[in-house]
Coordinates of C-alpha atoms and ligand atoms in Angstrom, one line a residue:
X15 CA 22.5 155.5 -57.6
X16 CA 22.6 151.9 -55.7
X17 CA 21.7 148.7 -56.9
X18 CA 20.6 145.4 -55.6
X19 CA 17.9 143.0 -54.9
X20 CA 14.8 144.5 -55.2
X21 CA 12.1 141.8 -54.2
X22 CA 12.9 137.6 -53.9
X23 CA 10.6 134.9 -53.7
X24 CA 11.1 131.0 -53.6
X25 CA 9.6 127.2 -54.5
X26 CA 10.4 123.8 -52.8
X27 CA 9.6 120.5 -54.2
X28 CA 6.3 119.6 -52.3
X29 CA 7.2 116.5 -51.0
X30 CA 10.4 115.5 -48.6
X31 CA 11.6 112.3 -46.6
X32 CA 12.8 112.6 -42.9
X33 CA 16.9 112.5 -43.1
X34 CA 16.4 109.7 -39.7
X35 CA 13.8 107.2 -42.2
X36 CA 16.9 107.6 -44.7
X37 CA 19.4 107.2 -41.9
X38 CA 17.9 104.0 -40.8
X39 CA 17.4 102.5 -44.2
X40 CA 21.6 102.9 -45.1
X41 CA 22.7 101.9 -41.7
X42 CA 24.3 105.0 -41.1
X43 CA 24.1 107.0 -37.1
X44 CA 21.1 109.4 -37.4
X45 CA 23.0 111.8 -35.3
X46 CA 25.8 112.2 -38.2
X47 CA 23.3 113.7 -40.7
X48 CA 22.0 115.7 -38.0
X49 CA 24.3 117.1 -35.9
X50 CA 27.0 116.1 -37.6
X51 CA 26.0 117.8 -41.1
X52 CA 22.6 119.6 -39.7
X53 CA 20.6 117.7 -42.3
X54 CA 16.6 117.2 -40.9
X55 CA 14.6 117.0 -44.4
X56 CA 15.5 115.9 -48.2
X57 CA 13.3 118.3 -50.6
X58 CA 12.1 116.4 -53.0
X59 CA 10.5 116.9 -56.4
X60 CA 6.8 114.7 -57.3
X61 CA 6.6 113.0 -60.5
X62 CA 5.3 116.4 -62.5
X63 CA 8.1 118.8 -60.9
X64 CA 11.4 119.2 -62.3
X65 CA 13.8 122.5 -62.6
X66 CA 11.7 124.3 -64.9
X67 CA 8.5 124.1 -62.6
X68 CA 10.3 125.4 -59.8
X69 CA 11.4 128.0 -61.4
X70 CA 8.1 128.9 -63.2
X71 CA 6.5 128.8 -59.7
X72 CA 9.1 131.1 -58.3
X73 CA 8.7 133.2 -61.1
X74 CA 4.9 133.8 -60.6
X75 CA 4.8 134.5 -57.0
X76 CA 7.4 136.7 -57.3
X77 CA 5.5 139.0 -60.1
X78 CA 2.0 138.1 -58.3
X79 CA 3.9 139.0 -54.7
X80 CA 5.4 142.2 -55.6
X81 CA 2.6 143.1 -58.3
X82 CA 4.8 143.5 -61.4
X83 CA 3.9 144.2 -64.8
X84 CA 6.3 141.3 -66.6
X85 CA 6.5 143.4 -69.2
X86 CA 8.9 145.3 -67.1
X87 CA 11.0 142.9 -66.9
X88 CA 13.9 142.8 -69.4
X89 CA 15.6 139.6 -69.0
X90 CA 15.1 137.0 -67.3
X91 CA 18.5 135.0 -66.8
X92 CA 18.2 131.7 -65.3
X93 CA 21.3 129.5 -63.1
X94 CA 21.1 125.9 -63.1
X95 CA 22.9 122.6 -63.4
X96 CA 19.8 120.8 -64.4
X97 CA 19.0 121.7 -67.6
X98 CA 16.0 119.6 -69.4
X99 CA 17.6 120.1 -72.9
X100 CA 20.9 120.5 -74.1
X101 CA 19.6 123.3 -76.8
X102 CA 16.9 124.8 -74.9
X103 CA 17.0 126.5 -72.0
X104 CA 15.2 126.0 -69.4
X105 CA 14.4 129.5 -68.7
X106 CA 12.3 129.3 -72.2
X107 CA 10.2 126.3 -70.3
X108 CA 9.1 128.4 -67.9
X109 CA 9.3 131.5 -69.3
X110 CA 6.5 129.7 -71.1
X111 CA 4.5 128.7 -68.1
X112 CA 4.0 131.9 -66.9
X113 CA 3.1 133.6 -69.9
X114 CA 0.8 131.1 -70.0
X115 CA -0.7 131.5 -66.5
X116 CA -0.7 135.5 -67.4
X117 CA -2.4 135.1 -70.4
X118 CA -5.7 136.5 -69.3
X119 CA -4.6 139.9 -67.1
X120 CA -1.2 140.2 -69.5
X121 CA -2.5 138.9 -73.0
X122 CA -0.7 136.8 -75.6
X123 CA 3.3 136.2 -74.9
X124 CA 3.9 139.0 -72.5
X125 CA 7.6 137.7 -72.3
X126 CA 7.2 138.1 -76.0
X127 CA 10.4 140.9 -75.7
X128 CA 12.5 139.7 -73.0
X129 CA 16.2 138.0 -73.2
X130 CA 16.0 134.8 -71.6
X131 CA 18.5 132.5 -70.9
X132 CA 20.4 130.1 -68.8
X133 CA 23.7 130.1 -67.2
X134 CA 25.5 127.0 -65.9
X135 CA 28.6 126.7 -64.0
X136 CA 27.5 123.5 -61.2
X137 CA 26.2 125.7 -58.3
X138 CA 27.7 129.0 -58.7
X139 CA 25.6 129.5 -62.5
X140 CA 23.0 131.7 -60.5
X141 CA 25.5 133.9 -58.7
X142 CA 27.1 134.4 -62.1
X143 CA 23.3 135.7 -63.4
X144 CA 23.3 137.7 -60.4
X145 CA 26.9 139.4 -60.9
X146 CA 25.4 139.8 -65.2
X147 CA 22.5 141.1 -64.1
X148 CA 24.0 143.9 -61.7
X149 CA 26.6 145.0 -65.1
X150 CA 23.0 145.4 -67.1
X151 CA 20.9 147.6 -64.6
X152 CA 24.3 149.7 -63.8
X153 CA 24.2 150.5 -67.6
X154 CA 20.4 150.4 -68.2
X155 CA 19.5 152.1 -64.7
X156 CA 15.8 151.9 -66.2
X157 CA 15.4 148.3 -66.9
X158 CA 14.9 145.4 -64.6
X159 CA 15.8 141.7 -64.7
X160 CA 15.0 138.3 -62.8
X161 CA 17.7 135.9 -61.9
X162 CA 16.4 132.7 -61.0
X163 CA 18.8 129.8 -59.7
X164 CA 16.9 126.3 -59.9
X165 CA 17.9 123.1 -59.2
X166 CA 17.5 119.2 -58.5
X167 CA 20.2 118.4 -56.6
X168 CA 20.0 113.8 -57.1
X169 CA 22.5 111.9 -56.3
X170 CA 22.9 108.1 -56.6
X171 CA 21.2 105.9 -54.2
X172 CA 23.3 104.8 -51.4
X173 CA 26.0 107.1 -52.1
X174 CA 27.4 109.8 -49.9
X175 CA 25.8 113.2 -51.6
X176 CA 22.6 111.2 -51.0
X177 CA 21.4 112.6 -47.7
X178 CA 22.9 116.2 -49.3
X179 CA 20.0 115.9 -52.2
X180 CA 17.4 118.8 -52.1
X181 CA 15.8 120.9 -54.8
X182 CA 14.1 124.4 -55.6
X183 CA 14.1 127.8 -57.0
X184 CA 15.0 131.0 -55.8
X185 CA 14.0 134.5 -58.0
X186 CA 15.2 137.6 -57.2
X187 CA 14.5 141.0 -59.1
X188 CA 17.6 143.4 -59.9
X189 CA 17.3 146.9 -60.5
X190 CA 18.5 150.3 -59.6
X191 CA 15.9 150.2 -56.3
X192 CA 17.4 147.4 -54.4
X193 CA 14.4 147.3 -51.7
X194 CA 16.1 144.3 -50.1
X195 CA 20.0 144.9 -50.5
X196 CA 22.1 146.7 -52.1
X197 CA 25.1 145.1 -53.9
X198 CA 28.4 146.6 -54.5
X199 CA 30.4 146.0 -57.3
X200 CA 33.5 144.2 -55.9
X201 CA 34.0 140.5 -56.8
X202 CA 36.5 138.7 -55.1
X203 CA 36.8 135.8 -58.0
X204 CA 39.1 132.8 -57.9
X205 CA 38.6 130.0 -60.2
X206 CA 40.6 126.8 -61.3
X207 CA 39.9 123.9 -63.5
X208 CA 39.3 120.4 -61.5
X209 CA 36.9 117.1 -61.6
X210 CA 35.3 117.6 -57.9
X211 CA 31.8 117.2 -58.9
X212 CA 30.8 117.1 -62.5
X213 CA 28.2 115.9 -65.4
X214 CA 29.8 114.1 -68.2
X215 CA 28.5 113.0 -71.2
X216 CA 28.0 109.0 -70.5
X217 CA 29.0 106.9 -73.0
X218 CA 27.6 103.1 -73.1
X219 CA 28.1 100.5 -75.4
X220 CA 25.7 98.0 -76.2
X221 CA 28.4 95.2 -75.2
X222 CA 29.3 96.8 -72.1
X223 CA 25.7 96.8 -70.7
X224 CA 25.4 93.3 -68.5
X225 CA 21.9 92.5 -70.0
X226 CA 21.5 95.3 -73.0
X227 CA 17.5 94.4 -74.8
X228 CA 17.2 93.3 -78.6
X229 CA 16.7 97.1 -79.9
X230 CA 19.7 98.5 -77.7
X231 CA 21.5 100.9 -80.1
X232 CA 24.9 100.1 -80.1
X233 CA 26.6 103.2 -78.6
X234 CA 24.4 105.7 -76.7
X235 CA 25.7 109.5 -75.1
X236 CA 23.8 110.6 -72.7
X237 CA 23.7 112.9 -69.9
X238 CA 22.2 111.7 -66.5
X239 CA 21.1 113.7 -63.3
X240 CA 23.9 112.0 -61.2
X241 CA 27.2 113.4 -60.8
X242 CA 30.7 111.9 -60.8
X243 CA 31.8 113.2 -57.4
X244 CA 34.7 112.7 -54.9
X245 CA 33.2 114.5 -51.7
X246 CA 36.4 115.0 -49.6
X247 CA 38.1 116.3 -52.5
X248 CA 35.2 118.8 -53.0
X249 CA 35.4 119.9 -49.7
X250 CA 38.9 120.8 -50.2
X251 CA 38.4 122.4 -53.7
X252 CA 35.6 124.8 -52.4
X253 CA 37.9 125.6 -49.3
X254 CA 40.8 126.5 -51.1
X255 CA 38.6 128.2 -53.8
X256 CA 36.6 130.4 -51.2
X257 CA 39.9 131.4 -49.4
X258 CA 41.0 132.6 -53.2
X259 CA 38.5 134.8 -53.6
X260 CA 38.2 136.1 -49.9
X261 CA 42.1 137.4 -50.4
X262 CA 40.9 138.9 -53.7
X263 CA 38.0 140.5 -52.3
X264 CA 40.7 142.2 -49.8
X265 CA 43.0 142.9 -52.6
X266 CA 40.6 145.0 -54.4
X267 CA 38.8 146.4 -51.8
X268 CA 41.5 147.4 -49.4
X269 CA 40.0 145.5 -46.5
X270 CA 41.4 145.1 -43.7
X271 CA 39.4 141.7 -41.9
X272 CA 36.0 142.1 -44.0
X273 CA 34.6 139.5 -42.6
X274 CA 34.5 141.2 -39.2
X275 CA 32.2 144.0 -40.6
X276 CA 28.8 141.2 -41.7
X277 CA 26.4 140.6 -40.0
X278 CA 26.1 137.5 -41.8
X279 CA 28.0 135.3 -44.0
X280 CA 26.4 133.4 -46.3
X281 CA 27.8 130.6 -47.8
X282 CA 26.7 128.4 -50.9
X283 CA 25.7 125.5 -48.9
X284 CA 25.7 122.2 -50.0
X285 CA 24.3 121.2 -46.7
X286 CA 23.6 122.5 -43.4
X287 CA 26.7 122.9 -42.0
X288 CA 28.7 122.9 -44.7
X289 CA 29.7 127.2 -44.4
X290 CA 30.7 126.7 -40.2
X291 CA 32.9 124.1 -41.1
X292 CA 35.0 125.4 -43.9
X293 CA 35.0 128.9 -42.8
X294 CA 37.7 127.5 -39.5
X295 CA 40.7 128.1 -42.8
X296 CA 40.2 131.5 -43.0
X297 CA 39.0 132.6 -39.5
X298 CA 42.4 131.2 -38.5
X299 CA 44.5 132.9 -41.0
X300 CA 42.8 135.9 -40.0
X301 CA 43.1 135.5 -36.7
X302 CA 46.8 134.3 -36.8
X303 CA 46.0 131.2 -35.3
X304 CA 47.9 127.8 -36.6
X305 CA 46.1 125.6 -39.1
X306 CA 48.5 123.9 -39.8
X307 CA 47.6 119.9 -38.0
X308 CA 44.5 118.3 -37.9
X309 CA 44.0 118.4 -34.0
X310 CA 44.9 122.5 -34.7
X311 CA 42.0 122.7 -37.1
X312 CA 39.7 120.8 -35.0
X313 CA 41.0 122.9 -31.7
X314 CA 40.1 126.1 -33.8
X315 CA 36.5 124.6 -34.8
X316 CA 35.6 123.9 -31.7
X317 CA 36.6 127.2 -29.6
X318 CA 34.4 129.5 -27.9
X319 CA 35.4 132.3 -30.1
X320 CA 34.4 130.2 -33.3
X321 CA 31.3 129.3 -31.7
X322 CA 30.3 132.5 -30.5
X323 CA 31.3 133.3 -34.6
X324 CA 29.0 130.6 -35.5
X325 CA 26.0 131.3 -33.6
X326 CA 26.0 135.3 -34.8
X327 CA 26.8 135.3 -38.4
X328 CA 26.3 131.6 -39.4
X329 CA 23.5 129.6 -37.9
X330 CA 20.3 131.8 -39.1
X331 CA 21.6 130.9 -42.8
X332 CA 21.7 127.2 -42.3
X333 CA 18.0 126.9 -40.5
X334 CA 16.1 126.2 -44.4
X335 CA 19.3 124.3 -45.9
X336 CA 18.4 121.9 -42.6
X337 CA 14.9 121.3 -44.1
X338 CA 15.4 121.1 -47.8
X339 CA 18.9 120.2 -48.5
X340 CA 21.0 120.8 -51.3
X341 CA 19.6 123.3 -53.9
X342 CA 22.3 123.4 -55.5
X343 CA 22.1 127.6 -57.9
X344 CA 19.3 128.5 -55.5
X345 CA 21.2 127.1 -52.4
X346 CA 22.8 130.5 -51.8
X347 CA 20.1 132.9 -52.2
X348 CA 18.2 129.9 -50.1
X349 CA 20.4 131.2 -47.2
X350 CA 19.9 134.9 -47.4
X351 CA 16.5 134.3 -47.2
X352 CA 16.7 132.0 -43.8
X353 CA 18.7 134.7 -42.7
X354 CA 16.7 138.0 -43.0
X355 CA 13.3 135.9 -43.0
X356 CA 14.8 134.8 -39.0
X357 CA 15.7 138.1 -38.3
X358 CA 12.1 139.6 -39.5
X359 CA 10.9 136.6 -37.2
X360 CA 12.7 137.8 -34.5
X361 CA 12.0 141.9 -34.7
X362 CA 15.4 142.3 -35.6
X363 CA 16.6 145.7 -37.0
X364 CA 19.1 144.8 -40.0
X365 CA 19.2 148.5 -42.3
X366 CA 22.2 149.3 -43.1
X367 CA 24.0 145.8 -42.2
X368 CA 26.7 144.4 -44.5
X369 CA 26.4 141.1 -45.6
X370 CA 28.9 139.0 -47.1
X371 CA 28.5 136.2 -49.7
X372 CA 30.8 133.1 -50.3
X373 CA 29.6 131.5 -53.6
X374 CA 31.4 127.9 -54.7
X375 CA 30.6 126.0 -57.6
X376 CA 32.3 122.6 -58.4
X377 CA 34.1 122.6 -61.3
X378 CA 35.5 125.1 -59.7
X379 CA 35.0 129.1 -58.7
X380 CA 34.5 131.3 -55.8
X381 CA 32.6 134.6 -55.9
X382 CA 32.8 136.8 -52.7
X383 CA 31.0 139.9 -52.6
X384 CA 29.0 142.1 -50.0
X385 CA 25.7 144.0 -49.8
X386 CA 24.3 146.2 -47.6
X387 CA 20.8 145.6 -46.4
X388 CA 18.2 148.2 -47.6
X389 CA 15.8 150.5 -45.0
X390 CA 12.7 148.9 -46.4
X391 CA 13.8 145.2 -46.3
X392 CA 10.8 144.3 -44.1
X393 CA 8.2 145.0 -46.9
X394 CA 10.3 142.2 -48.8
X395 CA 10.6 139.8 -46.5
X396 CA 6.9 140.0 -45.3
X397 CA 6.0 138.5 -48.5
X398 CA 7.7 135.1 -48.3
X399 CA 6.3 133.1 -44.5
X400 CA 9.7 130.6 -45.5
X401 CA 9.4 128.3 -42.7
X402 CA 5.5 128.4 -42.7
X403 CA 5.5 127.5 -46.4
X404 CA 7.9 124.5 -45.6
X405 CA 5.4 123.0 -43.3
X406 CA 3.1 123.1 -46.3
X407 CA 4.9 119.7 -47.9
X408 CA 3.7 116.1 -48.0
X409 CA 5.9 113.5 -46.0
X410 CA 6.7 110.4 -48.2
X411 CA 7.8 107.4 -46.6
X412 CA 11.2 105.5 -48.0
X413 CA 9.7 103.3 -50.3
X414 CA 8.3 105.9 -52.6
X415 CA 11.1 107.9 -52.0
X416 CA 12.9 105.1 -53.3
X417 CA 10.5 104.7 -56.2
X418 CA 10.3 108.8 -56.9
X419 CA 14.3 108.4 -57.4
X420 CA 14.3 105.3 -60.2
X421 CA 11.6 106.9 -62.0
X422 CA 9.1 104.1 -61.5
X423 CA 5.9 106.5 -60.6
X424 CA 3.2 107.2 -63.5
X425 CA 1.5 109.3 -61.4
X426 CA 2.3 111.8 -58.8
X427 CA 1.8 111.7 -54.9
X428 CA 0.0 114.5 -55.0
X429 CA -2.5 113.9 -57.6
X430 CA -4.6 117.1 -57.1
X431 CA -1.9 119.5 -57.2
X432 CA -2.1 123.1 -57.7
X433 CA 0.3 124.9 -59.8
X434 CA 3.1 124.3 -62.9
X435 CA 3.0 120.4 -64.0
X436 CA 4.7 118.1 -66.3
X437 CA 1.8 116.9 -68.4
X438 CA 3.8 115.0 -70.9
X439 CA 7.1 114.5 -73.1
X440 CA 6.6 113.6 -76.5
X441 CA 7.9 110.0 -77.9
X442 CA 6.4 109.5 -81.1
X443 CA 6.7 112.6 -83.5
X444 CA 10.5 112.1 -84.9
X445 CA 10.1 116.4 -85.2
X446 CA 9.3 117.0 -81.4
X447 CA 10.4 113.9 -79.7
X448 CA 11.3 115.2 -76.1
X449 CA 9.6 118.1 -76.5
X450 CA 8.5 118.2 -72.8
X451 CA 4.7 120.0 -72.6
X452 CA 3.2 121.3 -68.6
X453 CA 0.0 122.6 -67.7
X454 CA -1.3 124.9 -64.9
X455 CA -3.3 123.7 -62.5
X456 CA -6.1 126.7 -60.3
Ligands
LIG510 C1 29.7 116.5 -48.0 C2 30.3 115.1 -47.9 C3 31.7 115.0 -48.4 C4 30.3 114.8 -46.4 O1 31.0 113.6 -46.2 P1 30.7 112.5 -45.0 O2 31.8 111.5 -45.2 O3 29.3 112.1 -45.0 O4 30.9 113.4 -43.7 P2 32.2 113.9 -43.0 O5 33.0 112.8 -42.5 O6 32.9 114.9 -43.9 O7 31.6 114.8 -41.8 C5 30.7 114.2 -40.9 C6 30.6 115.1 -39.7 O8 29.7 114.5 -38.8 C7 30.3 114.3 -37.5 N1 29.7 113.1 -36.9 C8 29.9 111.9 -37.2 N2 29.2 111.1 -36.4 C9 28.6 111.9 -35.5 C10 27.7 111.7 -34.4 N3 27.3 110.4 -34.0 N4 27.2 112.7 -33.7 C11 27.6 114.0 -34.1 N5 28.4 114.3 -35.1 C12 28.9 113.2 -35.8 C13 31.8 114.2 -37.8 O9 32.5 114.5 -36.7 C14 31.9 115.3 -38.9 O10 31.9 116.6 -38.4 P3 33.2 117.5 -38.1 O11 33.6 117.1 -36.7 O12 34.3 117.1 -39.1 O13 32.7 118.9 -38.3 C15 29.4 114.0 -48.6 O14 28.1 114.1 -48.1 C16 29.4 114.2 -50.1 O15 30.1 113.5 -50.7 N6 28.4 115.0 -50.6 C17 28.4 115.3 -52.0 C18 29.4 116.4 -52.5 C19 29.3 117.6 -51.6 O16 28.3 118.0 -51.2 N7 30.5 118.4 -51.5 C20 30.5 119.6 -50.8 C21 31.5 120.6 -51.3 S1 31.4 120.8 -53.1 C22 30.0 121.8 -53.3 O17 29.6 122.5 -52.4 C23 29.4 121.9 -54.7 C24 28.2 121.1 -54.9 C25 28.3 119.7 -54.3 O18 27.1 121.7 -54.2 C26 27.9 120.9 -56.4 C27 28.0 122.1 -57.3 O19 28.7 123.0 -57.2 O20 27.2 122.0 -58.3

């Protein structure tokens, strides 16, 4: 018996800002952020989106895609770093939404017996529901279950993740008929305990606040959508992590090179480029070339053999991370899909291919694994149109980017928008106050 992916579907924020109007706007070379980091597009949510409509949206068109009862669905497990409540998760939300867009072909709470939850560990929470989800069809060969990773990846303005932001869901159905790929159950893990990128409690002080207003409690906690992050040091902390797990991949599998046998790698990708440039570590030590200098790393980098490397097993990956940017869970699974959706493009015959995965979340932990891509993966991928559906989004220009970051919109750019919406958060009621309530619009 195999197991695997069985059908996937996806949601971007509708709206996005050209990387060059961002580029401009900090002072900073255009040519950096694109060639430098492959960065074209920032994916970014309007006023009524947040991680819960993403992943409601992907949600729907993956049961309306692939015509399935939800009630065969078991669980429904949910990776994000952008959780709306503290309590609640935000699988519930849009567990929720769907039910509620079901309600007249399904009836009354046809999630009503599923096990819904969310997992967080920064970007690698999905890949953790993925690896869960795999255990639970092994043992329950007769039961399915939906991994969604779904994320708003903000950063502060004017800082250096801020031309990294992006956003979106990715759902993917697991069972014991992996249509799409097959998974096998080795897991190269590796994980260690470190502040690279992380979203602490904040604590402020009435007196510590420049200008605090009259009704200012005196000592807030709260959690904001902004992480603490050192980006060089994150770099280095998901290179050493992924070179963990790679060696205990090949511990446990017996390996020789495994690397050598994927068609593609796929990389969590914080941006574009992010998977090329990393990947130079353990290319080298596999290669016994000397990484040892700077000039030796960028010597390795910049070969014809790495290239060659790149532009086979890399580049198809990166194309939709170039156009929406960081999605932070999703981000992964977001590079699968550019991968096989490119190689459906382009008539390519992938059954039987291994694929390799290299997932990183901050924090920190590396999961590498492989999968083996199923004979009827076409009749998956025909279903999802990814770079089509990207041309679908509304341009905004930098000032209501701007404004879309601080909060300052009442009403969203899109005011006739179809699909799952934030209609309101409750302020008043002391028994549901921030009780978040969303509609669905035809
Ligand atoms: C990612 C960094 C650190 C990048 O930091 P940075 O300082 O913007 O860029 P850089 O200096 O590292 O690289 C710039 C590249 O552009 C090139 N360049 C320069 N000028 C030009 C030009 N004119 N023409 C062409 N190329 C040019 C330059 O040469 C270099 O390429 P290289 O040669 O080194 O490959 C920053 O954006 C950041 O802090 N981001 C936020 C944190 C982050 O994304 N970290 C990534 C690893 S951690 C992770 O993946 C987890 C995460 C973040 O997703 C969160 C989670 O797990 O939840």
């Amino acid at each position: 018996m195999t197991f695997g992916i069985e059908a996937a579907s996806y949601y971007v924020p509708s709206l996005y800002l050209e990387i060059k109007d961002l580029a401009e706007k900090r002072g900073i070379e255009p040519a950096k952020l694109e060639k430098g980091l492959g960065l074209h597009k920032i994916g970014f949510p309007d006023v009524h989106e947040d991680a819960a409509t993403f992943a409601a949206e992907a949600l729907l068109k993956l049961i309306k895609d692939y015509d399935l009862s939800p009630k065969e669905i078991s669980r429904i497990y949910l990776g994000t770093e952008s959780a709306l409540d503290a309590a609640k998760p935000t699988a519930s939300y849009a567990m929720q939404m769907v039910e509620k867009a079901l309600e007249a072909e399904f009836g009354e709470r046809c999630f009503k017996n599923c096990d819904v939850v969310d997992l967080t560990f920064a970007c690698i929470g999905a890949v953790d529901a993925l690896h869960n989800s795999l255990d639970f069809v092994r043992v329950n060969p007769d039961k399915k279950a939906v991994v969604i990773a779904s994320d708003y990846a903000k950063y502060e303005l004017a800082s250096s993740g801020e031309y990294t932001q992006g956003g979106g869901a990715v759902a993917v159905l697991v069972s014991s008929n992996p249509d799409l790929i097959e998974i096998e159950n080795n897991w190269g893990v590796a994980t260690e305990s470190v502040f690279d990128f992380f979203k602490p409690r904040r604590h402020f002080s009435k007196e510590s606040l420049v200008s605090a207003p009259e009704n200012f409690p005196e000592k807030i906690e709260i959690f904001t959508d902004e992480p603490v992050f050192d980006g060089q040091y994150s770099n280095q902390c998901y290179q050493d992590r992924i070179k963990e797990a790679y060696n205990h991949y090949q511990e446990i599998t017996g390996k020789n090179k495994p690397y050598e046998a994927w068609k593609y790698l796929i990389f969590h990708l914080p941006y574009a480029f992010h998977g090329k440039r990393v990947f130079t570590e353990i290319y080298s030590l596999e290669n016994g070339l000397s990484y040892e200098t700077l000039e030796e790393q960028k010597a390795v980098a910049k070969s014809e053999d790495y290239i060659q490397f790149i532009n086979d097993k890399i580049e198809k990956s990166q194309r939709a991370s170039s156009e929406i940017g960081n999605m932070y869970t999703a981000s992964i699974f977001m590079a699968l899909l550019s991968a096989l959706q490119t190689s459906f493009n382009e008539n390519a015959e992938l059954a039987g291919k291994e694929i390799g995965f290299l997932g990183y979340g901050s924090g920190s932990k590396s999961k590498v694994f492989a999968g083996k891509v199923s004979g009827n993966w076409k009749n998956v991928v025909a279903k999802w149109n990814l770079f089509e559906g990207l041309k679908n989004r509304t341009a905004i220009d930098f000032d209501t980017y701007e404004k879309l970051h601080r909060k300052q919109l009442q009403n969203s750019v899109n005011e006739n928008y179809k699909g799952f919406g934030l209609k309101s958060v409750e302020l008043e009621n002391p028994v549901l106050k921030g009780a978040r309530y969303y509609d669905y619009q035809e």
